[in-house]
Coordinates of N, CA and C in Angstrom, one line a residue:
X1 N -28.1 5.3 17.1 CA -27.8 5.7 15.7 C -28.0 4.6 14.7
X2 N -28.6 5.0 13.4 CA -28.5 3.9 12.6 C -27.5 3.4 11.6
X3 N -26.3 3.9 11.6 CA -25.5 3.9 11.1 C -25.2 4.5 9.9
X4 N -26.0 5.6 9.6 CA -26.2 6.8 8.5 C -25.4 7.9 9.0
X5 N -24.5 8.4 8.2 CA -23.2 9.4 8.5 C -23.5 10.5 7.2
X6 N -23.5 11.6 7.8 CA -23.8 12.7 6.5 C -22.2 13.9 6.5
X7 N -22.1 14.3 6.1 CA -21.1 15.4 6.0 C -21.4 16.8 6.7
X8 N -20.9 17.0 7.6 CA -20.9 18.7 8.1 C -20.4 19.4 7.7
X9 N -20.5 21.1 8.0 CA -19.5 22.1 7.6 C -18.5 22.3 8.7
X10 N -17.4 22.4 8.9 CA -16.5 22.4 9.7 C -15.3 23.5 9.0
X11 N -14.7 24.6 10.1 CA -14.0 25.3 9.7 C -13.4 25.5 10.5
X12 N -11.6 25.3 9.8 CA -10.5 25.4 10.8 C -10.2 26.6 10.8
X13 N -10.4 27.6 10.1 CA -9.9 28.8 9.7 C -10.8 29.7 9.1
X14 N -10.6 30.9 9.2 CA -11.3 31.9 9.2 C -11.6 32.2 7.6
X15 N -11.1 31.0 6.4 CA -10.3 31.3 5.1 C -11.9 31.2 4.5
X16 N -12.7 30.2 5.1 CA -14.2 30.1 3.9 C -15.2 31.6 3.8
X17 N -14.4 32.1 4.9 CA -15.6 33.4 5.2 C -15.0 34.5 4.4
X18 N -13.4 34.5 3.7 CA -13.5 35.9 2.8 C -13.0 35.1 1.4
X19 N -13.0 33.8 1.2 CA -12.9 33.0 -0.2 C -14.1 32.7 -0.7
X20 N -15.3 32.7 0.3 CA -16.7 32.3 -0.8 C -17.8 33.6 -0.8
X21 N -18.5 33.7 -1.4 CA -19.5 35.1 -1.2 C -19.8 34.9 0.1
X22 N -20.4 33.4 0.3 CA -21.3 33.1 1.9 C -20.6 32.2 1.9
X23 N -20.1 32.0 3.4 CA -19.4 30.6 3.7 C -20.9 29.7 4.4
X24 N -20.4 28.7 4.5 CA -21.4 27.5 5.4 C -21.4 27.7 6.6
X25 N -22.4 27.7 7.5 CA -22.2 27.7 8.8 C -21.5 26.2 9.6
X26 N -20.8 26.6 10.2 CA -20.1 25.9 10.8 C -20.7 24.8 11.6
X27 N -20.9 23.6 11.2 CA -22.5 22.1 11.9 C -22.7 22.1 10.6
X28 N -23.8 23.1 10.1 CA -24.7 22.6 9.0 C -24.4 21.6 8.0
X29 N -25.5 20.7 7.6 CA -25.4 19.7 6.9 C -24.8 20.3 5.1
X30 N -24.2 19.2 4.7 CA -23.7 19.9 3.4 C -23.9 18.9 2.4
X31 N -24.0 19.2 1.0 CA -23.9 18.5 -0.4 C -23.5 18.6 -1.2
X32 N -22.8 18.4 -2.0 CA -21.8 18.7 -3.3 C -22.2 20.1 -4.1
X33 N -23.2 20.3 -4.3 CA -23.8 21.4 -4.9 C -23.6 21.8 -6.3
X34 N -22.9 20.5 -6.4 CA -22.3 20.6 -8.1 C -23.7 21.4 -9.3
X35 N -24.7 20.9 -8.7 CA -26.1 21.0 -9.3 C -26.5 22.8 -9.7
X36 N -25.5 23.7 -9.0 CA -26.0 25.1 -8.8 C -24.9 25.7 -10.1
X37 N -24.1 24.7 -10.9 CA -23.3 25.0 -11.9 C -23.4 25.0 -13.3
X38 N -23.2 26.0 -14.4 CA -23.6 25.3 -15.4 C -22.5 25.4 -16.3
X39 N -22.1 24.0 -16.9 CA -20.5 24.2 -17.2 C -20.4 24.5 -18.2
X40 N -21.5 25.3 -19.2 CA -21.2 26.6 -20.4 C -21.1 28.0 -19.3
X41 N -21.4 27.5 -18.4 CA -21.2 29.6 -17.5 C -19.8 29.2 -17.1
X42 N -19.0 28.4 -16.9 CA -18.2 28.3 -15.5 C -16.8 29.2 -15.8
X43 N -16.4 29.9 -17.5 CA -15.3 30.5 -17.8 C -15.8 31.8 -17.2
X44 N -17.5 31.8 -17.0 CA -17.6 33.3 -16.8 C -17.8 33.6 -15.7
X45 N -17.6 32.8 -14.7 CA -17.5 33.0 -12.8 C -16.4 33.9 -12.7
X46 N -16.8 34.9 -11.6 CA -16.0 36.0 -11.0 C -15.1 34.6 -9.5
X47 N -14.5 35.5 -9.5 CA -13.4 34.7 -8.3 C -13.5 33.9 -7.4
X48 N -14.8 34.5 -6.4 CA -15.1 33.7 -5.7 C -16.5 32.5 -6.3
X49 N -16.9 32.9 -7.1 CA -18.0 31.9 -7.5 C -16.9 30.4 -8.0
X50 N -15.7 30.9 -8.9 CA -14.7 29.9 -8.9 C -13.9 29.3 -8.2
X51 N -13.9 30.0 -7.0 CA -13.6 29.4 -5.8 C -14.5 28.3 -5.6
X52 N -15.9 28.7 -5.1 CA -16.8 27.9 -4.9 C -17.1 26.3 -5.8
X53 N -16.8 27.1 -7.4 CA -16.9 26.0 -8.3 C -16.2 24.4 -7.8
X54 N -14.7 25.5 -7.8 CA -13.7 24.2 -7.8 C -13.1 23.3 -6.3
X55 N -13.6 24.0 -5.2 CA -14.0 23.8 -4.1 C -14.6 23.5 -3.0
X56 N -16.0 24.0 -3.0 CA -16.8 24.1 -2.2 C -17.5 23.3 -2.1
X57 N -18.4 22.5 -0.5 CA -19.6 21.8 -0.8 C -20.5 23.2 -0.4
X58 N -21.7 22.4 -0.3 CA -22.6 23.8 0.0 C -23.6 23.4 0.6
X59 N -23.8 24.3 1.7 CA -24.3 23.9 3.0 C -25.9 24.2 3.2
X60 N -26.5 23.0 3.6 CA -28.7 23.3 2.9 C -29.2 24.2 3.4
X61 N -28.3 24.6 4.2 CA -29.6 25.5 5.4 C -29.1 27.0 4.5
X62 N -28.2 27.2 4.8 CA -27.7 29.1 4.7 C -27.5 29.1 2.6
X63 N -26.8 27.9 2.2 CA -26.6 28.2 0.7 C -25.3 28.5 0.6
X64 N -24.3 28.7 1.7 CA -23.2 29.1 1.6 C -22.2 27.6 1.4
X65 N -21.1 28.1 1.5 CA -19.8 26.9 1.2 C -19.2 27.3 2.0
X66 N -19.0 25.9 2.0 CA -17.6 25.0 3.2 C -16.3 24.7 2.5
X67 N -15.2 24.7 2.7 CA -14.0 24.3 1.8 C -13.9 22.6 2.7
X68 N -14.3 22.8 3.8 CA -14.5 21.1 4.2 C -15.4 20.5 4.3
X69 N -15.9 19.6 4.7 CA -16.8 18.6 5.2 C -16.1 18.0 6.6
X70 N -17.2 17.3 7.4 CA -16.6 15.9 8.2 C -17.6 15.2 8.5
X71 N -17.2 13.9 8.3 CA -17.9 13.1 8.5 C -18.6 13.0 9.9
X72 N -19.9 13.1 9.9 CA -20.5 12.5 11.2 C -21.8 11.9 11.4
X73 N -21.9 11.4 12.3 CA -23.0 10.5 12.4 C -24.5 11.2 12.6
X74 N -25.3 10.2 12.1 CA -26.7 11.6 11.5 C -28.0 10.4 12.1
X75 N -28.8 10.9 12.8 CA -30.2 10.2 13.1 C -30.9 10.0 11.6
X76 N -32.2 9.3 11.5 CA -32.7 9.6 10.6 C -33.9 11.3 10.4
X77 N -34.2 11.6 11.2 CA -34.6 12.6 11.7 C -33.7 13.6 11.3
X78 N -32.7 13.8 11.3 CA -31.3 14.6 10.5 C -31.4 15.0 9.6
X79 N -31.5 13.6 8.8 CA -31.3 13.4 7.2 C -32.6 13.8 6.8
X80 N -33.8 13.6 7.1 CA -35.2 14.6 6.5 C -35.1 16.0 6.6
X81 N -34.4 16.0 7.8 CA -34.6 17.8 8.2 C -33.1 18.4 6.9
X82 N -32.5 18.0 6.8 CA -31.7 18.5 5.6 C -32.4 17.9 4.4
X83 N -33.0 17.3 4.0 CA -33.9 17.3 2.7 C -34.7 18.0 2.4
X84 N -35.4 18.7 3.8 CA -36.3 19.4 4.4 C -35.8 21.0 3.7
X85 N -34.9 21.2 4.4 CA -34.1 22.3 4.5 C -33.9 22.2 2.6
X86 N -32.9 21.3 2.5 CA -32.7 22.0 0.9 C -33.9 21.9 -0.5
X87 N -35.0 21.1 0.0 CA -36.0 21.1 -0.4 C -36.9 22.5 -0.3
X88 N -36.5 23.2 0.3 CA -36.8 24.6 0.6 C -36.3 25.6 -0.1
X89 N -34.7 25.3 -0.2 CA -34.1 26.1 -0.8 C -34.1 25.6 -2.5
X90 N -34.4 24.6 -2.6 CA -34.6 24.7 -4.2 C -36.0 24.9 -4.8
X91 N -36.6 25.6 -3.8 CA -37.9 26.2 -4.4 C -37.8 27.7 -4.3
X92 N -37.2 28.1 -3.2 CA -37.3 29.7 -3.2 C -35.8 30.2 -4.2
X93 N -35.2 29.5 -3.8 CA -33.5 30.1 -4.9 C -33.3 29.2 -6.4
X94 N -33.9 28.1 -6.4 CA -34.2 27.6 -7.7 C -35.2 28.3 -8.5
X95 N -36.2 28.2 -8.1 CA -37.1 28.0 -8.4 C -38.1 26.8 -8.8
X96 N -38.4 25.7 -8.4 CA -38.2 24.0 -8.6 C -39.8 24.2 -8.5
X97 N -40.3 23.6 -9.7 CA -41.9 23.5 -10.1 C -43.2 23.5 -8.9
X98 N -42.6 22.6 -8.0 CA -43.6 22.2 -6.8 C -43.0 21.3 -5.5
X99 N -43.0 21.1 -4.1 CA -42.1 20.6 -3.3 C -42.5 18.9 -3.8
X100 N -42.7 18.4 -4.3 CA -42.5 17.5 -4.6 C -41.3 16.9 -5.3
X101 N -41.2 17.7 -6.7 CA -40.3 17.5 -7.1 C -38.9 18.2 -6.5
X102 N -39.0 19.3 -5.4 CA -37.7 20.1 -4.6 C -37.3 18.8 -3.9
X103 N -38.7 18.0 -3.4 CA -38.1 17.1 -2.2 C -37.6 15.6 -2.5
X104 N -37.5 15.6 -4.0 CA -37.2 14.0 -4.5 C -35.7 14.5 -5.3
X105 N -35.3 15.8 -5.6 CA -34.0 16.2 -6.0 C -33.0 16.8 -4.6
X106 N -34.0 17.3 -3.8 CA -32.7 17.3 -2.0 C -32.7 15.8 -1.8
X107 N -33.7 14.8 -1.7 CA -33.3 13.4 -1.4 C -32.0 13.0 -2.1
X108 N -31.7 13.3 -3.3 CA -30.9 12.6 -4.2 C -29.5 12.9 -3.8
X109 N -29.5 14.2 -3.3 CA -28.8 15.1 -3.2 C -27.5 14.7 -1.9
X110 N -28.6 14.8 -0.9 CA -28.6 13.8 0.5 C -28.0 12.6 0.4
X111 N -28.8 12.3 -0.4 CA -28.0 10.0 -0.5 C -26.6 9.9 -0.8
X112 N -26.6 10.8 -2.4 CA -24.9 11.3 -2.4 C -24.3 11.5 -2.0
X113 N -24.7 12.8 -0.7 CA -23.6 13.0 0.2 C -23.4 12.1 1.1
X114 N -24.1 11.2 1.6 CA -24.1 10.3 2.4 C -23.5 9.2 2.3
X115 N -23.4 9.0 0.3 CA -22.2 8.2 0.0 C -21.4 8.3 0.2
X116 N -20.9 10.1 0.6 CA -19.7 10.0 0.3 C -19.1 10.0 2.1
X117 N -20.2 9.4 3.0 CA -19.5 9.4 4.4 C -19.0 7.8 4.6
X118 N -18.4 6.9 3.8 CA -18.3 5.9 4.1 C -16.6 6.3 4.7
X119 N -16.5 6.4 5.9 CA -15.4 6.7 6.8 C -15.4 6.7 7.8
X120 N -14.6 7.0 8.5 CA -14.9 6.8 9.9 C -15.5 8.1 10.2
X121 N -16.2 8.3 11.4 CA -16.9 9.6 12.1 C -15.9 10.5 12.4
X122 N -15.8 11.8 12.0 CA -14.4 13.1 11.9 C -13.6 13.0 10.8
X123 N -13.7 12.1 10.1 CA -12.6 12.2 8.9 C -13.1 13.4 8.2
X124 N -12.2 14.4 7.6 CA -12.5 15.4 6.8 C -12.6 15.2 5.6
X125 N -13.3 15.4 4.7 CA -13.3 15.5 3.3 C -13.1 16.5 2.2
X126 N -12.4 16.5 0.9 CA -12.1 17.8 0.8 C -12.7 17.4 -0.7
X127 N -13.2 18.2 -1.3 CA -14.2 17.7 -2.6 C -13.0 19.2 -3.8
X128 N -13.1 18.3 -5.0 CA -12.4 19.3 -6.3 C -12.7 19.1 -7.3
X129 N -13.7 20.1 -7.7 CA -14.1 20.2 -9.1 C -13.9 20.7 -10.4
X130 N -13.5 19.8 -11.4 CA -13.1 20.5 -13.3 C -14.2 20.3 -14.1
X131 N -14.0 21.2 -15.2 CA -14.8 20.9 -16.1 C -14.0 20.3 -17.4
X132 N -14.0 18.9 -17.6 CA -13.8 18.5 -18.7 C -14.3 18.0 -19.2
X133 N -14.0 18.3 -20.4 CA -15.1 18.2 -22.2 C -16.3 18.5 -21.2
X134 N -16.6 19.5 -21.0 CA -17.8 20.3 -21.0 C -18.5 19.8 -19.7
X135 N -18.4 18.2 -19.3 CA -18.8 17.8 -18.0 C -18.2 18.5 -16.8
X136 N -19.0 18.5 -15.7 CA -18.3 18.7 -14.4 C -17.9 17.3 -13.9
X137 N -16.6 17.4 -13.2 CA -16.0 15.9 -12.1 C -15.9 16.6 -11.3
X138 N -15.9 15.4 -10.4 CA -16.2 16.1 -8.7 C -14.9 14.8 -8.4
X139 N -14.1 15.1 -7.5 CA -13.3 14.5 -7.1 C -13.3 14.7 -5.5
X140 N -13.1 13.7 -4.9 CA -13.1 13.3 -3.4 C -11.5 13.2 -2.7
X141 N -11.4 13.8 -1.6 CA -10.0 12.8 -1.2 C -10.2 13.5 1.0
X142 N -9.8 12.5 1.3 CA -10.1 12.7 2.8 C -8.9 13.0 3.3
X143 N -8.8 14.0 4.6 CA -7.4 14.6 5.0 C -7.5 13.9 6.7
X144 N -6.5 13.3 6.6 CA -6.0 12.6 7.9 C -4.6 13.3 8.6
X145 N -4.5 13.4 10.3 CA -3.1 13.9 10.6 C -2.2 12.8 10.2
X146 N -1.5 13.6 9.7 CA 0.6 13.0 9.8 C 0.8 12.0 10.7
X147 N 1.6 11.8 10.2 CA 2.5 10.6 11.4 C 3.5 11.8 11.8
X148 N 3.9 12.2 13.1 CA 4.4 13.1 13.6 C 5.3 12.7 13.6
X149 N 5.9 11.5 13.1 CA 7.5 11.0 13.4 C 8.0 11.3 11.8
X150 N 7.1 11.5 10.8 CA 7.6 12.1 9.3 C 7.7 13.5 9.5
X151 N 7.3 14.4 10.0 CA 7.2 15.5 9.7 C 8.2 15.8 10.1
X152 N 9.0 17.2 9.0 CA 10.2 18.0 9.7 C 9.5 19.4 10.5
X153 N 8.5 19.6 9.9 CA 8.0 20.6 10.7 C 6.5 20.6 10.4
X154 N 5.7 21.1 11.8 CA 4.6 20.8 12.0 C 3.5 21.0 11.0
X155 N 2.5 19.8 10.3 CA 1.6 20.0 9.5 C 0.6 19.5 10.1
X156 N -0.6 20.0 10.2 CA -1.6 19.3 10.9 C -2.1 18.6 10.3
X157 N -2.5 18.5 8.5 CA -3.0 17.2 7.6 C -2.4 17.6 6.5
X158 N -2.8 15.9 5.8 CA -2.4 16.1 4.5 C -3.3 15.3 3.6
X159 N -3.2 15.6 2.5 CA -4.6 14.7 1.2 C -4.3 13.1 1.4
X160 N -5.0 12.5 1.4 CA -4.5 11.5 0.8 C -5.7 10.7 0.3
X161 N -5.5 10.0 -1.1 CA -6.3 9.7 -2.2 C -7.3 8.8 -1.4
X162 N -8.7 9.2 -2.2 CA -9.9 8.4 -2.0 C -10.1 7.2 -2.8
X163 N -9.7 7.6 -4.3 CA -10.1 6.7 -5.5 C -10.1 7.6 -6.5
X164 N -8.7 6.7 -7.1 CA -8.1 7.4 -8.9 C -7.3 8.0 -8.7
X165 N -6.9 8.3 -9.8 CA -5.0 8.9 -9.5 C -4.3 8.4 -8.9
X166 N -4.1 7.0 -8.8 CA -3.1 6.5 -8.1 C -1.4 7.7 -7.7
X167 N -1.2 6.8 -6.9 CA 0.3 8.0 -6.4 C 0.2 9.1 -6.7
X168 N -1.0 10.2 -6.1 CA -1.1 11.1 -6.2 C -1.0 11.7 -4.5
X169 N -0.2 12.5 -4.2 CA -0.9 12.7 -2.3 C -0.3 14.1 -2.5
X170 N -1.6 15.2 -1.9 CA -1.4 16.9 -1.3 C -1.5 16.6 -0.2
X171 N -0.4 17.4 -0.1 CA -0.1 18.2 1.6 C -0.7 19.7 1.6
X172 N -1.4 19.7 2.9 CA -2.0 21.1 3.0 C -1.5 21.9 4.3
X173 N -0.5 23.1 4.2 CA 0.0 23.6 5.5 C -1.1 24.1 6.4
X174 N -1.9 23.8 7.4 CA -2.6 24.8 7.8 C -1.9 25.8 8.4
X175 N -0.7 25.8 9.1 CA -0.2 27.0 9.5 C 0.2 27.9 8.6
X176 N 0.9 27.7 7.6 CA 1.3 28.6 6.6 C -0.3 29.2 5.7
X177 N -1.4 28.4 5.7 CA -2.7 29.3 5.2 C -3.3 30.4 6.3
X178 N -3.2 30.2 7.1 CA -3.0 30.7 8.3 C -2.3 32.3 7.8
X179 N -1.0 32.0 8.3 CA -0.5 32.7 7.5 C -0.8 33.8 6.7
X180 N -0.7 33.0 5.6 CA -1.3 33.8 4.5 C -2.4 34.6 4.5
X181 N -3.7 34.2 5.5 CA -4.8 35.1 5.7 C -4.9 36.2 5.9
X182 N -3.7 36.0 7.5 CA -3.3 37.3 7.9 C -2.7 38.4 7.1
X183 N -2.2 37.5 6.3 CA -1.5 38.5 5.3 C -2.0 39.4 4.5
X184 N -3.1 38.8 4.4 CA -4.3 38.7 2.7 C -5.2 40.2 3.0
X185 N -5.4 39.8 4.5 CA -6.3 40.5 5.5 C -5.6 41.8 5.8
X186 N -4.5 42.4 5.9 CA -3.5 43.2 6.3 C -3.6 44.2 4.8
X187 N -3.7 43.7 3.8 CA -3.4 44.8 2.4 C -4.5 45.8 2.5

């Protein structure tokens, strides 16, 4: 390996498959997808597109979303075939003038996400997006397990900051989303 780490779609739960229109397949390479938004449309997104907005990366191959990422280690041969891949898809669902230009805006695309694997191999990543003053931010923060000697009761991760917002840290129950699905799923 060359030491190039890209982000996968990984799913702990069944939650990306009735929160996004298309979830990510579960491997596939993924990229911020910030690019599929236009932040004069974003008041006018139905639920899950807002889901997607404020959530999701989005995965090259299928076009769906991941609520995670994880970091892992990628050949270079990887990383063309997802340029490849979304260079595809920004010609048939974009529309993008000629593969030249699809294949020098999936590169860009790629590098970015590739910035954002500077971690160790499996660390999860969880990406959140706002629109302020009319810009989109995209915010980063990676989910590591607990120290099991803090917890009063079992959490399998929790947020904890990438960069900005100082003293800021989410905890995310996965058993209680869990939970909740079943619940969600039941009405």
């Amino acid at each position: 390996m060359s030491g190039l780490k890209l982000p996968r779609a990984i799913r702990l739960d069944p939650s990306d498959t009735f929160v996004f229109r298309r979830a990510a397949e579960p491997g596939e390479w993924l990229v911020t997808g910030s690019f599929l938004f236009d932040p004069a449309a974003i008041a006018g997104l139905d639920v899950k597109a807002r889901t997607a907005f404020r959530s999701g990366f989005l995965g090259v191959g299928s076009f769906g979303w991941s609520t995670l990422a994880v970091v892992t280690e990628a050949s270079e041969a990887e990383r063309d075939t997802a340029i490849a891949q979304l260079a595809d898809q920004l010609m048939e669902k974009l529309g993008a003038p000629d593969l030249a230009t699809a294949r020098a805006a999936a590169a860009e695309e790629v590098a970015f996400a590739a910035s954002l694997c500077d971690h160790p191999p499996q660390m999860l990543l969880a990406l959140h997006r706002t629109l302020e003053d009319g810009e989109i931010r995209e915010r980063f923060r990676t989910l590591t397990p607990r120290d099991a000697s803090q917890s009063e009761g079992f959490r399998a991760f929790e947020f904890l900051e990438v960069a900005g917002d100082d003293d800021v840290t989410e905890e995310v129950d996965l058993l209680r989303l869990g939970d909740l699905a079943q619940t969600d799923k039941t009405r």
